[in-house]
Coordinates of C-alpha atoms and ligand atoms in Angstrom, one line a residue:
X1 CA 0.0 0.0 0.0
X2 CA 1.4 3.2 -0.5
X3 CA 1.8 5.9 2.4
X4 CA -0.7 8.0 0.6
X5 CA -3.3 6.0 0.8
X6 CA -1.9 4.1 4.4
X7 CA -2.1 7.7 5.8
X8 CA -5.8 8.0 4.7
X9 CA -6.8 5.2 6.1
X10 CA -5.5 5.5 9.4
X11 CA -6.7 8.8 9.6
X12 CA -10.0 7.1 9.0
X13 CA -9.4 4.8 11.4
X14 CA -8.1 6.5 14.2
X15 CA -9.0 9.8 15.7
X16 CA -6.6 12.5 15.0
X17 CA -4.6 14.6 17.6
X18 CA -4.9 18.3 17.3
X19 CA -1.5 18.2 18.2
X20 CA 1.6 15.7 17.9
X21 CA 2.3 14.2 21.2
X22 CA 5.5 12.7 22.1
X23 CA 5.9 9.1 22.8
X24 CA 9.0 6.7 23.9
X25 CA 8.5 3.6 22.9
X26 CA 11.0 1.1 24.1
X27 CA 11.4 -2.2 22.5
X28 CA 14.6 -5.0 21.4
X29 CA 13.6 -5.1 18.1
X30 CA 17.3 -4.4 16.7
X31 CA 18.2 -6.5 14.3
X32 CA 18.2 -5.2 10.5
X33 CA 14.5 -7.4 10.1
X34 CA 13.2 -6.4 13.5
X35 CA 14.8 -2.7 12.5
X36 CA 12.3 -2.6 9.7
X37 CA 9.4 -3.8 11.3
X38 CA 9.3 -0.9 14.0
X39 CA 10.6 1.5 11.6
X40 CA 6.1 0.6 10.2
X41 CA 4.9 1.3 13.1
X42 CA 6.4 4.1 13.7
X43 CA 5.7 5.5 10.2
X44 CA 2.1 4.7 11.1
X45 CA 2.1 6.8 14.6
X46 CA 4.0 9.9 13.0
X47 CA 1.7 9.5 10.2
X48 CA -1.8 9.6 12.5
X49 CA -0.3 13.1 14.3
X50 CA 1.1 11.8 17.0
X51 CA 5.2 11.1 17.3
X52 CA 7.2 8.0 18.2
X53 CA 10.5 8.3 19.6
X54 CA 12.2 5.2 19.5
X55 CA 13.6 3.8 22.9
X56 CA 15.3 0.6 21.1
X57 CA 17.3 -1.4 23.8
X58 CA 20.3 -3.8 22.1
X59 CA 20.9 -7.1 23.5
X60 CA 17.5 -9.2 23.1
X61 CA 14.9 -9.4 25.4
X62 CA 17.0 -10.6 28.4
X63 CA 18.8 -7.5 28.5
X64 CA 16.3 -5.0 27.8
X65 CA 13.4 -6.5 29.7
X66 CA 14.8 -5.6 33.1
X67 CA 16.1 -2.0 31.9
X68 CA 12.3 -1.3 30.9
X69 CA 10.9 -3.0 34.4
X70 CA 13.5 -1.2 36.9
X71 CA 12.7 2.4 34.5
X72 CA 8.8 1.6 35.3
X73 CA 9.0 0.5 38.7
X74 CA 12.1 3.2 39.4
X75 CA 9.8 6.2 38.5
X76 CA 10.9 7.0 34.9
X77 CA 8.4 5.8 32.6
X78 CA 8.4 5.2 28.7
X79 CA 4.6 5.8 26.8
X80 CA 4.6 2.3 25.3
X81 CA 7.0 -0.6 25.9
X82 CA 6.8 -4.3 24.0
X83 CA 6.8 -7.4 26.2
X84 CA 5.9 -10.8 25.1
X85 CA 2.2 -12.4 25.2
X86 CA 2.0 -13.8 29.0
X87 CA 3.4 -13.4 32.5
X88 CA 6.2 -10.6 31.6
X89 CA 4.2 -7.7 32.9
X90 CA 1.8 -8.9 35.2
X91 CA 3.7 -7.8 38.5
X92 CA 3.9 -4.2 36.7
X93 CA 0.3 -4.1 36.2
X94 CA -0.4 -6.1 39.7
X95 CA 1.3 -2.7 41.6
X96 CA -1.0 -0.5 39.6
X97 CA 1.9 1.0 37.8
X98 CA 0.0 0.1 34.2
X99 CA -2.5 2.0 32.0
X100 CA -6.1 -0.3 31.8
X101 CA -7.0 -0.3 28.1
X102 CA -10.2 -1.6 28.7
X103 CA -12.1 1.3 27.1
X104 CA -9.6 1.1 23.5
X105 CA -10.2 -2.8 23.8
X106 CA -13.9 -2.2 23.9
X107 CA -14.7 1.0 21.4
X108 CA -12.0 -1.5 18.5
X109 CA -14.2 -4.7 19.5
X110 CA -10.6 -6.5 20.2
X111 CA -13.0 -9.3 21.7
X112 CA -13.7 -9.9 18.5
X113 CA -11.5 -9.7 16.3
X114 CA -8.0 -11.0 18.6
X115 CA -7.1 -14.5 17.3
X116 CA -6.5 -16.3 19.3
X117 CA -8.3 -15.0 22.0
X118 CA -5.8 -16.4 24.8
X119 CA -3.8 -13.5 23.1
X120 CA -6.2 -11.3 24.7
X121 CA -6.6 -13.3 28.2
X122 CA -2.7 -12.6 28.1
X123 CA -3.4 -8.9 28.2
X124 CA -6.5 -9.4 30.9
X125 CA -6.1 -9.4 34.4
X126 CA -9.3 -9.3 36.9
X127 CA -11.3 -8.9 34.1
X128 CA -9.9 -5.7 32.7
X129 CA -7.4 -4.9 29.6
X130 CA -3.8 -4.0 29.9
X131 CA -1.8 -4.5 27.1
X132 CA -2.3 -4.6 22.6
X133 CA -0.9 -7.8 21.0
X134 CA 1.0 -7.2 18.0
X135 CA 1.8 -10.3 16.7
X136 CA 1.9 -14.1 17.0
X137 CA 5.7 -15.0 16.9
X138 CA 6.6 -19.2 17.1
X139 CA 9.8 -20.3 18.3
X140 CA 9.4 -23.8 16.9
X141 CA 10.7 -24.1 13.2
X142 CA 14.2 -25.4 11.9
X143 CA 15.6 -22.7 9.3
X144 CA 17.7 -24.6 6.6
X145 CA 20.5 -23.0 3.8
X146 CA 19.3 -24.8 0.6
X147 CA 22.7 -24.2 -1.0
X148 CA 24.8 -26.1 1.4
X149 CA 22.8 -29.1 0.5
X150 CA 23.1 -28.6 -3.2
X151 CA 26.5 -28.1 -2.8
X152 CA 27.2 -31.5 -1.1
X153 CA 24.5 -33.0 -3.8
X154 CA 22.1 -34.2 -1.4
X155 CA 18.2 -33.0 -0.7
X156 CA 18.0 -30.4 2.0
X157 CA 16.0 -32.7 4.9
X158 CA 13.1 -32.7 5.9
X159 CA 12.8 -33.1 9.7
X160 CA 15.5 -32.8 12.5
X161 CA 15.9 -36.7 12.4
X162 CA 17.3 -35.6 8.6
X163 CA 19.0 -33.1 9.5
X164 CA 20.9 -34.7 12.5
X165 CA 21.4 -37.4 10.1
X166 CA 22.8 -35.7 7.3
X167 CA 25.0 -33.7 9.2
X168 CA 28.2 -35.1 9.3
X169 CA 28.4 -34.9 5.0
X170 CA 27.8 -30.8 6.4
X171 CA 31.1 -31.2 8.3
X172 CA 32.9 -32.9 6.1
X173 CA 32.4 -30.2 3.3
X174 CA 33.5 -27.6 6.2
X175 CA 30.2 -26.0 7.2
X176 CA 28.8 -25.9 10.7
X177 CA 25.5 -28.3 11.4
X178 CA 24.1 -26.0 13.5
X179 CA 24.1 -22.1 14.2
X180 CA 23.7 -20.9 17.4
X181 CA 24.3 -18.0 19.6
X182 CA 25.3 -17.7 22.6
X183 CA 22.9 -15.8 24.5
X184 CA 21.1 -17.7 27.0
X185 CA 17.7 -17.7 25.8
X186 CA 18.7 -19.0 22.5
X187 CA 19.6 -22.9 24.1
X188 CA 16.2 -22.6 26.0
X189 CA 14.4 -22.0 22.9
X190 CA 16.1 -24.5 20.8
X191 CA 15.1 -26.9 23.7
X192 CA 11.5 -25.6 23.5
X193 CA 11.4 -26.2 19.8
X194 CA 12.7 -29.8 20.3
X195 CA 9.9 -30.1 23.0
X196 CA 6.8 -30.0 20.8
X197 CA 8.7 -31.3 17.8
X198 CA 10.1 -35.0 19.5
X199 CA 7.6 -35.7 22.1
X200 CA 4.6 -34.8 20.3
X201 CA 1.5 -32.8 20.8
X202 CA 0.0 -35.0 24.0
X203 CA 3.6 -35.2 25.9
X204 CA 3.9 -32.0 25.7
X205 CA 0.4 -30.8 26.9
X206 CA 0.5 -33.3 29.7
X207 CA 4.2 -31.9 31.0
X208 CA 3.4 -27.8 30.2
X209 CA -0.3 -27.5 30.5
X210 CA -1.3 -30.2 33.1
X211 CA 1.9 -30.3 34.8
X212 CA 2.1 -34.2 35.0
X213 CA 5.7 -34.2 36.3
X214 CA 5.7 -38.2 35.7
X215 CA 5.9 -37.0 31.7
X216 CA 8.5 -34.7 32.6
X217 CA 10.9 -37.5 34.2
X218 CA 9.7 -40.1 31.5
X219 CA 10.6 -42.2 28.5
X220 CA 9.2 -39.5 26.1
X221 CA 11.0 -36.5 27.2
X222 CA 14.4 -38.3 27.7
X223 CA 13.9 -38.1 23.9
X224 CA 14.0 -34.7 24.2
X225 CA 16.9 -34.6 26.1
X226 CA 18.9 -37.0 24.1
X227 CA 17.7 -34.6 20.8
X228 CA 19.3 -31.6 23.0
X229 CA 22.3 -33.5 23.4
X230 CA 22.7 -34.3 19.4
X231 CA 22.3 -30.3 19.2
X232 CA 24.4 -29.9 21.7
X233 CA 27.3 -31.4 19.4
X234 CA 26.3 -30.1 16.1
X235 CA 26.2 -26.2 17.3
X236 CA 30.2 -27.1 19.1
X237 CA 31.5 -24.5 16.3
X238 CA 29.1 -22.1 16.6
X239 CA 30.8 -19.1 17.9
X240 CA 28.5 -16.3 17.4
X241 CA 26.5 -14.3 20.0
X242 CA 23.4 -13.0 18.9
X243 CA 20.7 -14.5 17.4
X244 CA 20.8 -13.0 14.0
X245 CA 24.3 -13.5 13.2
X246 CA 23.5 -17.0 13.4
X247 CA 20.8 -16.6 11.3
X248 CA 23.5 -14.7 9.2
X249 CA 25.8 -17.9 9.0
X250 CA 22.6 -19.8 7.4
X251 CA 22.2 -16.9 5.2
X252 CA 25.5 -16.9 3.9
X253 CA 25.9 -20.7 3.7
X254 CA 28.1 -21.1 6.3
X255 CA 25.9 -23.2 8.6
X256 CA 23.2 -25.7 7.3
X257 CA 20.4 -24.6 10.2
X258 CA 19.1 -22.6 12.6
X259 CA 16.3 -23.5 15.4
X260 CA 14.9 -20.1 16.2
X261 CA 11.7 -18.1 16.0
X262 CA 10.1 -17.1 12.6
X263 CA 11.4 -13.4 13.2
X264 CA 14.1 -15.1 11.5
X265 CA 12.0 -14.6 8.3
X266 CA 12.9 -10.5 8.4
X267 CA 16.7 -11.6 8.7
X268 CA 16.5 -13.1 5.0
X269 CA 13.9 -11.0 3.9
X270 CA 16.4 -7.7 4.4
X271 CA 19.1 -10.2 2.6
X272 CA 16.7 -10.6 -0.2
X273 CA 16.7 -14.4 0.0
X274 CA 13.8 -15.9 -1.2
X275 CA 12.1 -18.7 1.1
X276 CA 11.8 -21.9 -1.2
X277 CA 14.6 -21.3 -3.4
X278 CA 17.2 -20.1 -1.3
X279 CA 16.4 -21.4 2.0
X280 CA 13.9 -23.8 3.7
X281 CA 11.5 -23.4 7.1
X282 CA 10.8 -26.4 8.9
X283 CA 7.8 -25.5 11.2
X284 CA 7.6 -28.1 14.5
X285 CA 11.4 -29.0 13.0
X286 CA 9.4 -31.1 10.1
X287 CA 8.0 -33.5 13.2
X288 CA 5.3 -31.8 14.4
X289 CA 4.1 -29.5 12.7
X290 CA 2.5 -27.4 15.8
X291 CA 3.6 -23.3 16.4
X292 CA 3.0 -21.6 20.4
X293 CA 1.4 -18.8 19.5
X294 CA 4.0 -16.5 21.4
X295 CA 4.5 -13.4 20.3
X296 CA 5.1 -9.5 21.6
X297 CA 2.3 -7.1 22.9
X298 CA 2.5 -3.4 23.8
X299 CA 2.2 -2.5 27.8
X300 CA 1.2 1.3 28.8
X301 CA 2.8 2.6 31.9
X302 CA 0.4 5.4 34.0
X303 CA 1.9 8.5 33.3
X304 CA 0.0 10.9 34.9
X305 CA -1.0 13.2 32.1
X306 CA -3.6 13.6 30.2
X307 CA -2.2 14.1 26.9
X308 CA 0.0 11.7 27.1
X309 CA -2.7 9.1 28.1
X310 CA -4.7 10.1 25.4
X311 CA -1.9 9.5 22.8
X312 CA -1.1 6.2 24.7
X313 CA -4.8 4.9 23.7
X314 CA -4.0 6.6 20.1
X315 CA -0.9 4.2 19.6
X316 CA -2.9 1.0 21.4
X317 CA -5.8 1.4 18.5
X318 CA -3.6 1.9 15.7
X319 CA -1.5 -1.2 16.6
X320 CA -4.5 -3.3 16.4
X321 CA -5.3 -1.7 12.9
X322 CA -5.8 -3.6 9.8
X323 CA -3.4 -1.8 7.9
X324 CA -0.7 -1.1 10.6
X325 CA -1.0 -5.3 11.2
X326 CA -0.1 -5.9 7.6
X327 CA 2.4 -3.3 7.2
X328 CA 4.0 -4.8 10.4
X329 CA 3.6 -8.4 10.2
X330 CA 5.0 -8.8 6.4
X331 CA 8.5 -7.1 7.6
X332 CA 8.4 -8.8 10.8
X333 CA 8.4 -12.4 10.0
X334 CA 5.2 -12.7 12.3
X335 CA 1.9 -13.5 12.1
X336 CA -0.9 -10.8 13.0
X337 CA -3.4 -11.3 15.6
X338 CA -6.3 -11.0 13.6
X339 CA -7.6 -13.2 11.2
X340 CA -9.6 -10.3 8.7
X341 CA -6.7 -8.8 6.7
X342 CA -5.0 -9.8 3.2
X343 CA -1.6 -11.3 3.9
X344 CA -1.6 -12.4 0.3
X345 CA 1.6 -11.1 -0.1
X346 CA 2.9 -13.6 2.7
X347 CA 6.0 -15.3 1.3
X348 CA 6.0 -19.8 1.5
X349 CA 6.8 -19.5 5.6
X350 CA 4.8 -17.2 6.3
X351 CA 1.6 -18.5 4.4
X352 CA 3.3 -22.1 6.1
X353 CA 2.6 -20.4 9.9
X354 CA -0.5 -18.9 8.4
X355 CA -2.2 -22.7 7.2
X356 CA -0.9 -24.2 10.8
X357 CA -3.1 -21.3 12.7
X358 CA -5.9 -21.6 10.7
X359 CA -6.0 -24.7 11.2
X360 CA -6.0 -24.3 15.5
X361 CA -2.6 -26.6 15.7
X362 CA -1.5 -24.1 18.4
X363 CA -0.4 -24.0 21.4
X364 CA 0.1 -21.4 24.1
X365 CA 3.7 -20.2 24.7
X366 CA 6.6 -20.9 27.5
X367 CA 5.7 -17.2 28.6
X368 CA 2.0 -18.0 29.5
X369 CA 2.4 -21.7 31.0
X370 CA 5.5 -21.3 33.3
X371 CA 6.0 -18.1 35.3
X372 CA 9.5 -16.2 35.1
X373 CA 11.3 -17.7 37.9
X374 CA 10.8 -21.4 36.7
X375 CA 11.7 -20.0 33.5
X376 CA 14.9 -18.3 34.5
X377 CA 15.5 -21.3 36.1
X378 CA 15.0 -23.7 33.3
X379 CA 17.3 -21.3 30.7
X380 CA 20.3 -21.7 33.7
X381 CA 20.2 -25.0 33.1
X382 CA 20.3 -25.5 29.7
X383 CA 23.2 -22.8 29.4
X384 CA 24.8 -25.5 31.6
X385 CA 23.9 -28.5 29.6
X386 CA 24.7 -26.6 26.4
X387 CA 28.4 -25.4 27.5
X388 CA 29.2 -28.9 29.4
X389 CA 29.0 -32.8 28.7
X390 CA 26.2 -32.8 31.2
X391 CA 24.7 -35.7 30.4
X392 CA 21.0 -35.6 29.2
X393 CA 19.4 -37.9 32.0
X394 CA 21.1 -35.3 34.6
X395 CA 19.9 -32.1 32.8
X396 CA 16.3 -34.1 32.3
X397 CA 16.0 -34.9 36.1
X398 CA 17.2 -31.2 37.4
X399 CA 15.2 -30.0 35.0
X400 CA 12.1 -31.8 36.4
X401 CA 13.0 -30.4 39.8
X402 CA 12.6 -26.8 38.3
X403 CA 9.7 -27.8 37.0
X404 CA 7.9 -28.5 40.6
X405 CA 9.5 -25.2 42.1
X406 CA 6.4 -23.7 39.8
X407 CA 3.9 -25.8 40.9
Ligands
BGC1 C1 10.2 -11.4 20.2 C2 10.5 -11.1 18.8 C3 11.9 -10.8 18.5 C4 12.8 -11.8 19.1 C5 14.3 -11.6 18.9 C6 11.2 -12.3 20.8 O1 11.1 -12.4 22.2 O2 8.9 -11.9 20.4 O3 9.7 -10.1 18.3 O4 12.2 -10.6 17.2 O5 12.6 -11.9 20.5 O6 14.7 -10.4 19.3

């Protein structure tokens, strides 16, 4: 669409300001993908009067998340800040410190039109609104270099049990299996990818939804465990640190795979790979094809003026908006929360994630079924596993005794 007519039908959409009110907006959405998804929604804000000023934290999530909770609960406030779908936030909003949305949520019809709607239960808390979901972000798909496979002269695969299998022809031509950085949170998601994708759907409900701890410590999840430790020795050469310059080593054919989220999409997008021909998404790792419908949402801390809470509604409307949700999600890799726009232009993953949430195999994310501590815990322990030859029964049973320190 172009800006002309995107700035016409926001101002349709949205009521405009009689004057442009400043906003910091504070997010970890750095990355040259992620860089160009914000850069939308700010476009859109500037665009409906108002004015974003962009409060972008480096470092992922880990980092950033406790800068923007000590400047909330320390008394210096930013006008919008992301989080992801779930528990992040509900402490902040517990003490009060949080804007209700309620009235935004209920003048859009967000009821309505969020999908799913535990999206919006994310945001709800004793029955009132806190927070806009932007998008539906999965963690659990296997991101392949199709070139590296040619190269050798063998199909790319198509599951992890493929991939694992294949990989020592990716050695041998001097490539590394598996890309993976550094960071903490990137083990515990590969781990959470390999989850859903090796012990199935009905493991995994019983061990995250139901909390059957007998799962946990059982046959099926030692699967798991023994997958991790196959990771564990495929990503040895893996050197980088963030998350995107190890999707940059797939990109550039360097390493065969990635496991990480489908934000991952923006990283080759801005590379101008083309998904099909140049590389290949394995959603649920080619096992199970099931996505958590994760994701990032937009929290409002009280700021005591009026203007400024006005413009705070402004910016929670217009990132529920049709076109801002399109605009958005195509750059972002993501999926948007509502089910009535055109994502024709969705590129072979995206329409891939698209077919798998249409068709409800989804489930909800780490964020909304274990609360921070257990999963603070939980990524300690696989930093440990992943930098040691902890074997896998010893990381499966400590990790089961995480597990029932959240119970
Ligand atoms: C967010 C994504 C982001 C990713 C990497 C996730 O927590 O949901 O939006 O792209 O972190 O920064």
């Amino acid at each position: 669409m172009k800006l002309t007519k995107l700035t016409a039908a926001l101002c349709a959409s949205v009521a405009m300001p009689a004057m442009a009110t400043e906003l910091e907006v504070t997010h970890w959405w750095t990355s040259g993908g992620e860089a160009a998804a914000v850069a939308e929604l700010a476009k859109a804000f500037d665009a409906s009067g108002d004015k974003w000023i962009d409060g972008a934290i480096a470092g992922g999530g880990g980092t950033a998340r406790p800068i923007m909770i000590s400047r909330i609960t320390g008394g210096d406030p930013m006008g919008a800040t992301q989080f992801n779908h779930g528990q992040q936030a509900l402490e902040l909003v517990e003490a009060g410190l949080m804007l209700d949305l309620t009235d935004v949520a209920e003048a859009n019809n967000w009821k309505e039109i969020v999908y799913p709607p535990s999206l919006l239960d994310a945001c709800t808390v004793d029955g009132k609104i806190y927070c806009a979901p932007v998008n539906i972000h999965s963690p659990e798909w296997l991101w392949l270099s199709n070139k590296v496979y040619e190269d050798i002269g063998i199909p790319v695969p198509k599951d992890w049990n493929e991939f694992v299998a294949t990989a020592p022809q990716v050695e041998a031509a001097g490539k590394i299996p598996l890309a993976l950085g550094n960071q903490p949170w990137q083990s515990n998601l590969a781990f959470g990818a390999m989850q859903i994708a090796v012990a199935g759907l009905d493991a995994w409900k019983a061990v995250n939804v139901d909390k059957n701890m007998d799962v946990a410590a059982g046959p099926e999840y030692a699967k798991v465990f023994q997958a991790a430790a196959d990771a564990r020795k495929l990503a040895a050469k893996s050197t980088v640190q963030d998350w995107n310059q190890a999707t940059n080593l797939v990109i550039t054919d360097e390493a065969a795979g990635q496991i990480m989220g489908d934000w991952a999409q923006g990283e080759f997008q801005v590379a101008n790979e083309v998904a099909g021909k140049d590389y290949t998404c394995l959603p649920g790792l080619g096992l199970n094809e099931y996505i958590s419908t994760g994701g990032d949402a937009f929290y409002f801390p009280k700021l005591d003026d009026p203007e400024k809470e006005a413009a705070q509604k402004r910016l929670a409307a217009l990132l529920v908006s049709p076109e801002v949700q399109v605009a958005f999600n195509l750059k972002k890799g993501s999926l948007p929360i509502r089910g009535d726009i055109d994502l024709s232009a969705a590129n072979d993953c995206m329409k891939k994630g698209l077919e798998i949430l249409a068709g409800g195999n989804i489930v909800p994310s780490g964020d909304m079924n274990w609360n921070p501590d257990v999963q603070k815990q939980a990524e300690d322990l696989m930093v440990e596993f992943w930098k040691s030859d902890m074997p896998a029964e010893e990381a499966q049973a400590k990790w089961v005794e995480i597990l029932k320190s959240g119970l």
